[in-house]
Short mmCIF file of C-alpha atoms in Angstrom, two decimals:
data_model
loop_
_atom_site.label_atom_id
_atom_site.label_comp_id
_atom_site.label_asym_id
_atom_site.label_seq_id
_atom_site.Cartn_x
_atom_site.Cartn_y
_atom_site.Cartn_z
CA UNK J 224 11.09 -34.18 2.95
CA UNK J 225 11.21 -30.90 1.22
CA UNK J 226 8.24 -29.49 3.53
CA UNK J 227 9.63 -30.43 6.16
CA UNK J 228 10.92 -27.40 8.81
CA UNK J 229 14.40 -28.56 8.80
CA UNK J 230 14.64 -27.45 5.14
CA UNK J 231 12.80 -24.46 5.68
CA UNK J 232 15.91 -22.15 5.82
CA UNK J 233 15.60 -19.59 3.38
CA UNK J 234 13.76 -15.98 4.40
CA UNK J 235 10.21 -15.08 2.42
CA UNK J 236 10.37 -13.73 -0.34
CA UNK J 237 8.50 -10.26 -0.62
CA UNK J 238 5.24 -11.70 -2.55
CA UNK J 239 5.23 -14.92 0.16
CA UNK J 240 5.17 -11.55 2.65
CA UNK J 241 2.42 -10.26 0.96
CA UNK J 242 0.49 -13.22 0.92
CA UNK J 243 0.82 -13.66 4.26
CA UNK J 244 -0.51 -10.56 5.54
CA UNK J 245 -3.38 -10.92 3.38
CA UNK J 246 -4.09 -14.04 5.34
CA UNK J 247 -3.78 -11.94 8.38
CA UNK J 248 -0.43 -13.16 9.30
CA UNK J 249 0.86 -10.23 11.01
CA UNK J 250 3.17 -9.88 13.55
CA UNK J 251 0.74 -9.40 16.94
CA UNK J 252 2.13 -8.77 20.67
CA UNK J 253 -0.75 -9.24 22.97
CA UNK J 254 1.44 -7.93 25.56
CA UNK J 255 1.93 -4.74 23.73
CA UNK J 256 -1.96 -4.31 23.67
CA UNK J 257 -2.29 -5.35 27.32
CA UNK J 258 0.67 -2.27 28.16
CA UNK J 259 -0.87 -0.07 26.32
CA UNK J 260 -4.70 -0.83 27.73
CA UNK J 261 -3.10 -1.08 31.05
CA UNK J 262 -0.88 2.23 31.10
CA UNK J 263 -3.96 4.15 29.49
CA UNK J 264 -6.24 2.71 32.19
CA UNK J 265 -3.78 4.14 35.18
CA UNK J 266 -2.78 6.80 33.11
CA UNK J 267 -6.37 8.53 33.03
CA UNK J 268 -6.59 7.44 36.60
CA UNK J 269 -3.79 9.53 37.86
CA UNK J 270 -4.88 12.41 35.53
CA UNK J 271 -8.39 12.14 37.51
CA UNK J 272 -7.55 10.60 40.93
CA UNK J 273 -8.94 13.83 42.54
CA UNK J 274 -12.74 13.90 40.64
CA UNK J 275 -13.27 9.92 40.67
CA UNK J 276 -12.30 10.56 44.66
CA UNK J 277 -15.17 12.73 45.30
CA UNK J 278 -16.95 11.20 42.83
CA UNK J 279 -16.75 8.34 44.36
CA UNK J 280 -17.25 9.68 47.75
CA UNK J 281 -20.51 11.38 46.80
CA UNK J 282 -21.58 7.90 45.61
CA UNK J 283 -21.19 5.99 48.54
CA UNK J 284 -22.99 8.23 50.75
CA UNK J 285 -25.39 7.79 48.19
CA UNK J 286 -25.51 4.20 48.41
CA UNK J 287 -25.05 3.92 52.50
CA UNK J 288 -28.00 6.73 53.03
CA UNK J 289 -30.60 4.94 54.80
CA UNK J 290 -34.00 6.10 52.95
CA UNK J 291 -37.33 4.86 55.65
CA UNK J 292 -39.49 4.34 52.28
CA UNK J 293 -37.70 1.24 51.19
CA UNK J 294 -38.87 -0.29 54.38
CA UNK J 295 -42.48 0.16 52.98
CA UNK J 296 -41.45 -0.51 49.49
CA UNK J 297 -38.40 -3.54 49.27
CA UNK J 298 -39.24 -3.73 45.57
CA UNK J 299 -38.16 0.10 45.05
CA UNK J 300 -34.33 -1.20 46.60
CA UNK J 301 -33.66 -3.14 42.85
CA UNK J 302 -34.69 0.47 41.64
CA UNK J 303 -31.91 2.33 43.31
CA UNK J 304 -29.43 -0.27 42.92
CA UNK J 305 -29.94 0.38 39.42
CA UNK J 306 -29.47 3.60 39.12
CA UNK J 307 -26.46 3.23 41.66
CA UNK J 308 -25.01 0.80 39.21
CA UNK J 309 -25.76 3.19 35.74
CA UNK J 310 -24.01 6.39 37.17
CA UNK J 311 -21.08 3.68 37.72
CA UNK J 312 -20.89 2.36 34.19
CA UNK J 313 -21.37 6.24 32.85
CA UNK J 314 -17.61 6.61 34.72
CA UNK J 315 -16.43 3.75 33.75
CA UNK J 316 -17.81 3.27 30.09
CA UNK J 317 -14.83 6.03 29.33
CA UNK J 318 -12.23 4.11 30.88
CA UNK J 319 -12.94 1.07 28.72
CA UNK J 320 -13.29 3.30 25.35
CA UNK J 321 -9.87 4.37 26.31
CA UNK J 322 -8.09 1.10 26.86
CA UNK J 323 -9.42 -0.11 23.47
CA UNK J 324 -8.80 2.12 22.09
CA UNK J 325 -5.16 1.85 23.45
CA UNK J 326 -4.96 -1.79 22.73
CA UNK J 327 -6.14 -1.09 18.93
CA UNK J 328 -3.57 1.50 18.38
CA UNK J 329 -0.87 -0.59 20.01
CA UNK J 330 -1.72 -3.64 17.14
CA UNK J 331 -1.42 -0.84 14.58
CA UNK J 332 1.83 0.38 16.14
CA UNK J 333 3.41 -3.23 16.20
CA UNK J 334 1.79 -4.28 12.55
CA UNK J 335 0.37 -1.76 10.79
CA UNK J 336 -3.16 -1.48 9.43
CA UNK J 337 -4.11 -5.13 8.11
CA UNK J 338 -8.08 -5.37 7.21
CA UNK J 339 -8.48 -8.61 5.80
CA UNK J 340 -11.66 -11.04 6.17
CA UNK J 341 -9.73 -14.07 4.65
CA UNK J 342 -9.25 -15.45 8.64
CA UNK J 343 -12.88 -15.42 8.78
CA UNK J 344 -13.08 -18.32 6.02
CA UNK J 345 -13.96 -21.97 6.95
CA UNK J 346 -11.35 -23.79 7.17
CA UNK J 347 -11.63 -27.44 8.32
CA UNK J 348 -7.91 -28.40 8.41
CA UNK J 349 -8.00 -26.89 11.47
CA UNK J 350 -10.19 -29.72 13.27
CA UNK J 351 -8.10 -32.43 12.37
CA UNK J 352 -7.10 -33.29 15.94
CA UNK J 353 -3.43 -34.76 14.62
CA UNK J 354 -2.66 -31.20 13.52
CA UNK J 355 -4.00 -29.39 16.52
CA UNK J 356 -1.91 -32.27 18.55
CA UNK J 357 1.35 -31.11 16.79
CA UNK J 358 0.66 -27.00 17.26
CA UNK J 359 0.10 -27.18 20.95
CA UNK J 360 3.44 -29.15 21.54
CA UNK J 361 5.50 -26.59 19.14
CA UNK J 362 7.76 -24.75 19.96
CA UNK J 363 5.99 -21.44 19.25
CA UNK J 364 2.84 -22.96 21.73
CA UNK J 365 5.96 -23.77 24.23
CA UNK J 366 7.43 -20.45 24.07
CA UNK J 367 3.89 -18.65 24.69
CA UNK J 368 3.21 -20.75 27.57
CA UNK J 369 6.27 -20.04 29.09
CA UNK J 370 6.20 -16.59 28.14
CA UNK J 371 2.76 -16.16 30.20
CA UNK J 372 4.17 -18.48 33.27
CA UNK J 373 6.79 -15.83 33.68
CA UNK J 374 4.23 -12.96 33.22
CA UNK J 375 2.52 -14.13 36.12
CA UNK J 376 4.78 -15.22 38.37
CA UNK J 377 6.75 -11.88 37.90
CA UNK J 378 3.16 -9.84 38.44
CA UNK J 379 2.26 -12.02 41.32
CA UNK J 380 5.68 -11.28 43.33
CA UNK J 381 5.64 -7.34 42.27
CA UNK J 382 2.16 -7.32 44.47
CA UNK J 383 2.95 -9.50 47.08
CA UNK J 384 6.41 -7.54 47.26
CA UNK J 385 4.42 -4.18 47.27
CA UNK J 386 2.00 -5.22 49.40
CA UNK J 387 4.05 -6.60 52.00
CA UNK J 388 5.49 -3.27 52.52
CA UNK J 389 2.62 -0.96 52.41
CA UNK J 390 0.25 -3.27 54.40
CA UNK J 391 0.58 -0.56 57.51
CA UNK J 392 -0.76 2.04 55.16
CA UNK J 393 -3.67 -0.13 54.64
CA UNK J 394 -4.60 -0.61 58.22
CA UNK J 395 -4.16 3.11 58.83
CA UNK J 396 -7.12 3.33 56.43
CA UNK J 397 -9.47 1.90 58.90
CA UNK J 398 -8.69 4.85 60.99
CA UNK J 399 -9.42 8.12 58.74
CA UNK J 400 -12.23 9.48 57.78
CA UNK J 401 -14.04 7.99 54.80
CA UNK J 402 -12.93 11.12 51.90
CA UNK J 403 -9.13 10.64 53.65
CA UNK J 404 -9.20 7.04 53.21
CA UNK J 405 -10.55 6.97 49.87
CA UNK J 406 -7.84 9.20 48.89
CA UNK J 407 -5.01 7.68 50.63
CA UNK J 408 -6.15 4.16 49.09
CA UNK J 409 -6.35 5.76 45.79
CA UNK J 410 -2.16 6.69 46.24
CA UNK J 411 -1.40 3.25 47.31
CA UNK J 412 -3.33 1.50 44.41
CA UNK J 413 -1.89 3.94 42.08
CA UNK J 414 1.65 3.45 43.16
CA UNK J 415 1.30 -0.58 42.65
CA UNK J 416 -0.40 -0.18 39.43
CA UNK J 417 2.69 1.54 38.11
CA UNK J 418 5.09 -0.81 38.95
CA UNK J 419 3.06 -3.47 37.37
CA UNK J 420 2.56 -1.03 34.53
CA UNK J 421 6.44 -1.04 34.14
CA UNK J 422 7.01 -5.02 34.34
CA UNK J 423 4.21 -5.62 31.65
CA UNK J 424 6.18 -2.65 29.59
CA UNK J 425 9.09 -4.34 30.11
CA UNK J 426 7.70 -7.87 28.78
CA UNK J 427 6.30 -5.61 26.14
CA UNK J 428 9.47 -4.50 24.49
CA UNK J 429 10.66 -8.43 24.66
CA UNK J 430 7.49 -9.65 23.17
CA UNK J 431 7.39 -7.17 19.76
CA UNK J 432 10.94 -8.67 18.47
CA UNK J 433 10.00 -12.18 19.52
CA UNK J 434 6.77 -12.17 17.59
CA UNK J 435 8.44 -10.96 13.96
CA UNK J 436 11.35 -13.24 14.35
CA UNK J 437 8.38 -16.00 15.12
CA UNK J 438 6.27 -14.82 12.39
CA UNK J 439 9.41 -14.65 9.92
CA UNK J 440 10.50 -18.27 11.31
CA UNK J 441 6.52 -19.19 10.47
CA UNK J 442 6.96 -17.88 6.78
CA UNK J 443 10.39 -19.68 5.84
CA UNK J 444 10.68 -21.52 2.67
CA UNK J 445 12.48 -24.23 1.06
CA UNK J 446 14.48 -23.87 -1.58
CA UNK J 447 11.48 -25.91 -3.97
CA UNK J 448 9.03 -23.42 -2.99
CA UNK J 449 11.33 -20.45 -3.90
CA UNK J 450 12.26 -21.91 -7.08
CA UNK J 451 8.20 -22.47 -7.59
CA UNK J 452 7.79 -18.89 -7.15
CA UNK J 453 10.46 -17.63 -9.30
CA UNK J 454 8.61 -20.13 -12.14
CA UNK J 455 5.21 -18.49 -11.48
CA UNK J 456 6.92 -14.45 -11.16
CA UNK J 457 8.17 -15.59 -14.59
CA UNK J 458 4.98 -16.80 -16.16
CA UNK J 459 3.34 -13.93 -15.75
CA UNK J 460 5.87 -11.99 -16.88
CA UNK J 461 6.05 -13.84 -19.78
CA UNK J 462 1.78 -13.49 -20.22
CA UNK J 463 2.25 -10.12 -19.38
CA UNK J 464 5.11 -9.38 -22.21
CA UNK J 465 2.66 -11.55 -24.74
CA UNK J 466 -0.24 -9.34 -24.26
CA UNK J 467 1.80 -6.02 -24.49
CA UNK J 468 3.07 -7.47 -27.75
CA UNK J 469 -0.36 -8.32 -28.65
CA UNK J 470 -1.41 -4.38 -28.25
CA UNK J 471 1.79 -3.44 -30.35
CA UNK J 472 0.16 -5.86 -32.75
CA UNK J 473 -3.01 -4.04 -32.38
CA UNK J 474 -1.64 -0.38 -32.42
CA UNK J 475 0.04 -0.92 -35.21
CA UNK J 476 -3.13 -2.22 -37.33
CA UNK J 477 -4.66 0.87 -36.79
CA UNK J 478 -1.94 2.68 -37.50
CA UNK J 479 -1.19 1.27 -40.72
CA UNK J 480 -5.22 1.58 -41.44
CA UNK J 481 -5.23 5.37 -41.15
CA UNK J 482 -2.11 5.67 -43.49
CA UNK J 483 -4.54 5.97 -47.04
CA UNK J 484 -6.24 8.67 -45.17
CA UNK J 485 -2.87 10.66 -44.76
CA UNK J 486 -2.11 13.69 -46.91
CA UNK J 487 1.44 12.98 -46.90
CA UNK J 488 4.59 10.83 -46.02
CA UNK J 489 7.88 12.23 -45.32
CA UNK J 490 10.40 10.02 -45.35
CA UNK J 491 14.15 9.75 -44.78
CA UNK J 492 14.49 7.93 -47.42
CA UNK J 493 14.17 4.31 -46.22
CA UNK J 494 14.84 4.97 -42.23
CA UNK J 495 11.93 7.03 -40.88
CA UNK J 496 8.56 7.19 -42.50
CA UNK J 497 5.72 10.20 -40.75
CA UNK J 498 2.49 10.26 -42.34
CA UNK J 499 0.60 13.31 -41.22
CA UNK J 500 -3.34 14.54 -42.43
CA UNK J 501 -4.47 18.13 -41.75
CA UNK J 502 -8.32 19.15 -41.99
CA UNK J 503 -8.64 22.70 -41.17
CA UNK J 504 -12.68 22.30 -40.20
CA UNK J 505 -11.58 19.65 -37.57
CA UNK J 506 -7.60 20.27 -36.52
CA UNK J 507 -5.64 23.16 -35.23
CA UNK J 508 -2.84 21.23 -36.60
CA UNK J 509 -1.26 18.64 -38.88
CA UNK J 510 -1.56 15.53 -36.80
CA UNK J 511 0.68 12.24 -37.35
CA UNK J 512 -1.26 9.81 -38.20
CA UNK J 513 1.43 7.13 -38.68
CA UNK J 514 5.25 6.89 -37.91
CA UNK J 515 7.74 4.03 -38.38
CA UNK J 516 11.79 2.94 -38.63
CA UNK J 517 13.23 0.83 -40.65
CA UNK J 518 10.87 -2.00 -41.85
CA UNK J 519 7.54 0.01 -40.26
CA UNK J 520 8.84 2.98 -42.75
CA UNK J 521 8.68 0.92 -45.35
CA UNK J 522 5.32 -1.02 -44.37
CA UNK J 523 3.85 3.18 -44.45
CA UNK J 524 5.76 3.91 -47.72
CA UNK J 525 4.30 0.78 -49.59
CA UNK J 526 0.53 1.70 -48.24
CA UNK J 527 1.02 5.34 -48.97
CA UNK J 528 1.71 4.40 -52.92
CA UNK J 529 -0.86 2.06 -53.18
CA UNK J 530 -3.53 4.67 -51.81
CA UNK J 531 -1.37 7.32 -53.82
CA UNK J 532 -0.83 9.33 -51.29
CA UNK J 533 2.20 11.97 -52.15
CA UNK J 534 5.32 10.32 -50.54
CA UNK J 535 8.37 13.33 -49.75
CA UNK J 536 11.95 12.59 -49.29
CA UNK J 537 12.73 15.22 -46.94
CA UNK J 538 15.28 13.39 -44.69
CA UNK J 539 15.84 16.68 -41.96
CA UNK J 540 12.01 16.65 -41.58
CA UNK J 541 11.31 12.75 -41.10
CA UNK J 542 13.87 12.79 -38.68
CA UNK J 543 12.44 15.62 -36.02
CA UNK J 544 8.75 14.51 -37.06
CA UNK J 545 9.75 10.93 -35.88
CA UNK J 546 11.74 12.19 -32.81
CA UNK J 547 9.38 14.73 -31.39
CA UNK J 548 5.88 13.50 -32.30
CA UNK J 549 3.48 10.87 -31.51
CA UNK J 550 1.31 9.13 -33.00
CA UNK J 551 -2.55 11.03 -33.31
CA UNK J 552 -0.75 14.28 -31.32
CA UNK J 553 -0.44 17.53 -33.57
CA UNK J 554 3.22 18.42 -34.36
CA UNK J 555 5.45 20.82 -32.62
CA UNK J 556 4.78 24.34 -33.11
CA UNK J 557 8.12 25.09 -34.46
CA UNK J 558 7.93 22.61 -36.80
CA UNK J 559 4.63 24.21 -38.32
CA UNK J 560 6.29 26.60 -41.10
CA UNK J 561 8.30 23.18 -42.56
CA UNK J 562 5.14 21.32 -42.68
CA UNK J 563 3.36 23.97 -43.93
CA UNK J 564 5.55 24.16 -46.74
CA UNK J 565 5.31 20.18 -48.19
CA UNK J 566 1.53 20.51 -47.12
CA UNK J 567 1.75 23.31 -49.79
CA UNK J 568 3.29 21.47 -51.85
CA UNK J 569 0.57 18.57 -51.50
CA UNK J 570 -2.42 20.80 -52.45
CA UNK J 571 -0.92 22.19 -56.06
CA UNK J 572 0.44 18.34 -56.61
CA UNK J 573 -3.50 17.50 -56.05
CA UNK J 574 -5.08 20.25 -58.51
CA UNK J 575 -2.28 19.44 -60.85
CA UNK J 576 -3.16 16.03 -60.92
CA UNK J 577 -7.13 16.56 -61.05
CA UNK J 578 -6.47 18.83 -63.91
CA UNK J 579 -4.56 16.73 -65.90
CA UNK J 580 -1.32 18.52 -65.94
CA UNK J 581 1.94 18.39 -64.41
CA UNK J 582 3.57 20.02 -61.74
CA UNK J 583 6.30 22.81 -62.60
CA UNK J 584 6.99 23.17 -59.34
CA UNK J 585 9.66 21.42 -57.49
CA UNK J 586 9.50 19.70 -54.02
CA UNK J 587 10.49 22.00 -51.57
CA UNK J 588 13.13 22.02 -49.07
CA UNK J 589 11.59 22.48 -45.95
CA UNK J 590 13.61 24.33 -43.24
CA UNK J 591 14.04 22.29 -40.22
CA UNK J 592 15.34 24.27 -36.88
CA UNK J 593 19.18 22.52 -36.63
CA UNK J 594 18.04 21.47 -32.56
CA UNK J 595 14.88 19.20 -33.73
CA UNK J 596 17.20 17.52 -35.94
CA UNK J 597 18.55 14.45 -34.43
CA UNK J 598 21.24 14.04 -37.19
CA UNK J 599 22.36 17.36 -36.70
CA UNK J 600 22.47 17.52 -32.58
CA UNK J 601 24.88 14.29 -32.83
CA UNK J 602 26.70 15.87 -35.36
CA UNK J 603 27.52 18.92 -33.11
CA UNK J 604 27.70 16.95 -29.76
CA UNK J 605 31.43 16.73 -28.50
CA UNK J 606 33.52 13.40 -29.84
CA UNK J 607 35.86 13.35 -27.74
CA UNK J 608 37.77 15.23 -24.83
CA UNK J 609 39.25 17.82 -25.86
CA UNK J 610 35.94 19.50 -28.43
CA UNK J 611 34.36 19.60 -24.72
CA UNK J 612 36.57 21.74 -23.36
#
């Protein structure tokens, strides 16, 4: 069967990655989190072994004072238990903040931030009891099992093995005085809370690796489902290049529109077409209104005529308009004296017209700076070898 895991071979793909760790499949050590809880627990423990001592000393002289009024009054006994029991959980409230807060930053550490309340979804596949049958005999349920077997076992025999050498200590304890014995107790707990500190480090840095390479055996494909993907990555591609055509389409409807509002066209003859408008009551500067190559140019040049608008052949001109403008952006400030000139131009062509008469005047040449001028920058750029040098 294609689904099947024998033919799931092939590594996921970075968008069956993504998916997955929008469905909250991340790579998770509980181990890690139980380290890091753990070693912040004895951490802060050692850092204040000497205040929780007397802390705790002042407490249980506390408790063990014998106080004649709860004779009279039993009922007032729940009362100071209470309060016994609230100055305990104000100590350790702290230590649990810490540890979760250690076990939280421990999941970030081993996955990264992953907020996601797809998990949270119903999903009744997950009573079918033939399913639920066939993930607590897999391997990954076999591996976990084991995995916590040997967690114990390994914890169990560090304390018996520490304990069966510091039992002496412990019966010395009955001996000292109740702040010395607090104390001394405090080292010895201490001491076998960092050696099981260590082994669950240790299982720690096995666990991390062995839950990505689960996770990334989890997410392997078959060759269908690759090929499925590639079809989809493709389709959308394909949507996406229709709709960008669609808004070339679109932008070049309204830039065709605004051409029999233009002023002029400058054209080279047949290869670049620029229409630009100028009002001085609402522009700092000519704006292009319209540009084109080759069959666009034309498009503008066969609008321009049949709104009789003034079409130029200034080939220099087209050229740097075309390369260093956009469309509805003002022109380049060098390039203001050239326009100026053919805008000029324009204007008497217009009261000639309106008056009946022609034009003496000739089209101008407008002066182009040489660099603007694509023609000319190829023209001077080296051919071959030896005009670099």
């Amino acid at each position: 069967m294609a689904d099947s895991s024998q033919d799931r071979k092939l590594p996921a793909t970075p968008r069956r990655l993504d998916k997955a760790r929008k469905e909250g499949q991340v790579a998770r050590s509980r181990d890690l989190g139980h380290f890091a809880a753990f070693a912040a627990a004895v951490a802060l423990l050692a850092a204040l072994a000497p205040r929780l001592t007397d802390w705790l000393t002042r407490l249980l002289a506390r408790g063990l004072h014998f106080d004649a009024t709860l004779l009279a009054h039993p009922e007032s006994m729940g009362q100071r238990l209470g309060a016994l029991a609230l100055q305990m959980l104000v100590v350790l409230a702290p230590l649990f903040g810490v540890m979760v807060l250690a076990a939280l930053g421990a999941g970030l550490l081993a996955g990264g931030w992953n907020f996601t309340l797809q998990p949270l979804t119903p999903n009744f596949g997950k009573l079918n009891p033939i399913a639920g049958v066939g993930r607590l005999f897999s391997l990954q349920q076999l591996v976990t099992t084991l995995k916590a077997c040997v967690l114990a076992l390994v914890l169990g025999a560090i304390g018996v093995a520490y304990e069966s050498r510091q039992w002496m200590h412990h019966v010395e304890l009955l001996a000292m005085p109740l702040p010395a014995a607090l104390a001394a107790g405090a080292a010895l707990i201490q001491g076998g809370l960092v050696l099981l500190c260590g082994a669950m480090g240790l299982f720690a840095l096995i666990d991390v690796p062995l839950q990505r390479q689960q996770l990334a055996r989890r997410l392997r494909m078959t060759q269908q489902e690759v090929k499925q993907e590639m079809k989809e990555v493709e389709g959308n591609l394909q949507v996406k290049g229709r709709i960008r055509q669609r808004m070339r389409e679109m932008a070049s409807r309204r830039m065709l529109a605004a051409v029999p509002g233009a002023d002029l066209v400058v054209m080279n003859p047949t290869h670049y077409a620029v229409a630009l408008k100028y009002d001085d009551r609402t522009m700092a500067a000519p704006r292009v209104v319209a540009k084109g190559a080759d069959l666009m140019a034309l498009k503008i040049r066969d609008l321009a005529r049949d709104a009789r608008v003034p079409v130029l052949q200034a080939p220099p001109l087209a050229r740097a308009l075309y390369a260093h403008t956009e469309v509805d952006a003002e022109i380049p400030a060098r390039l203001f004296s050239a326009v100026a000139q053919v805008l000029a131009w324009v204007y008497q062509l217009r009261d000639a017209m309106a008056a009946g008469r022609g034009l003496a005047t000739a089209a101008p040449v407008p002066d182009v700076p040489a660099d603007l001028d694509p023609a000319q920058d190829a023209a001077r750029a080296p051919t071959h070898e030896g005009d670099a040098t």
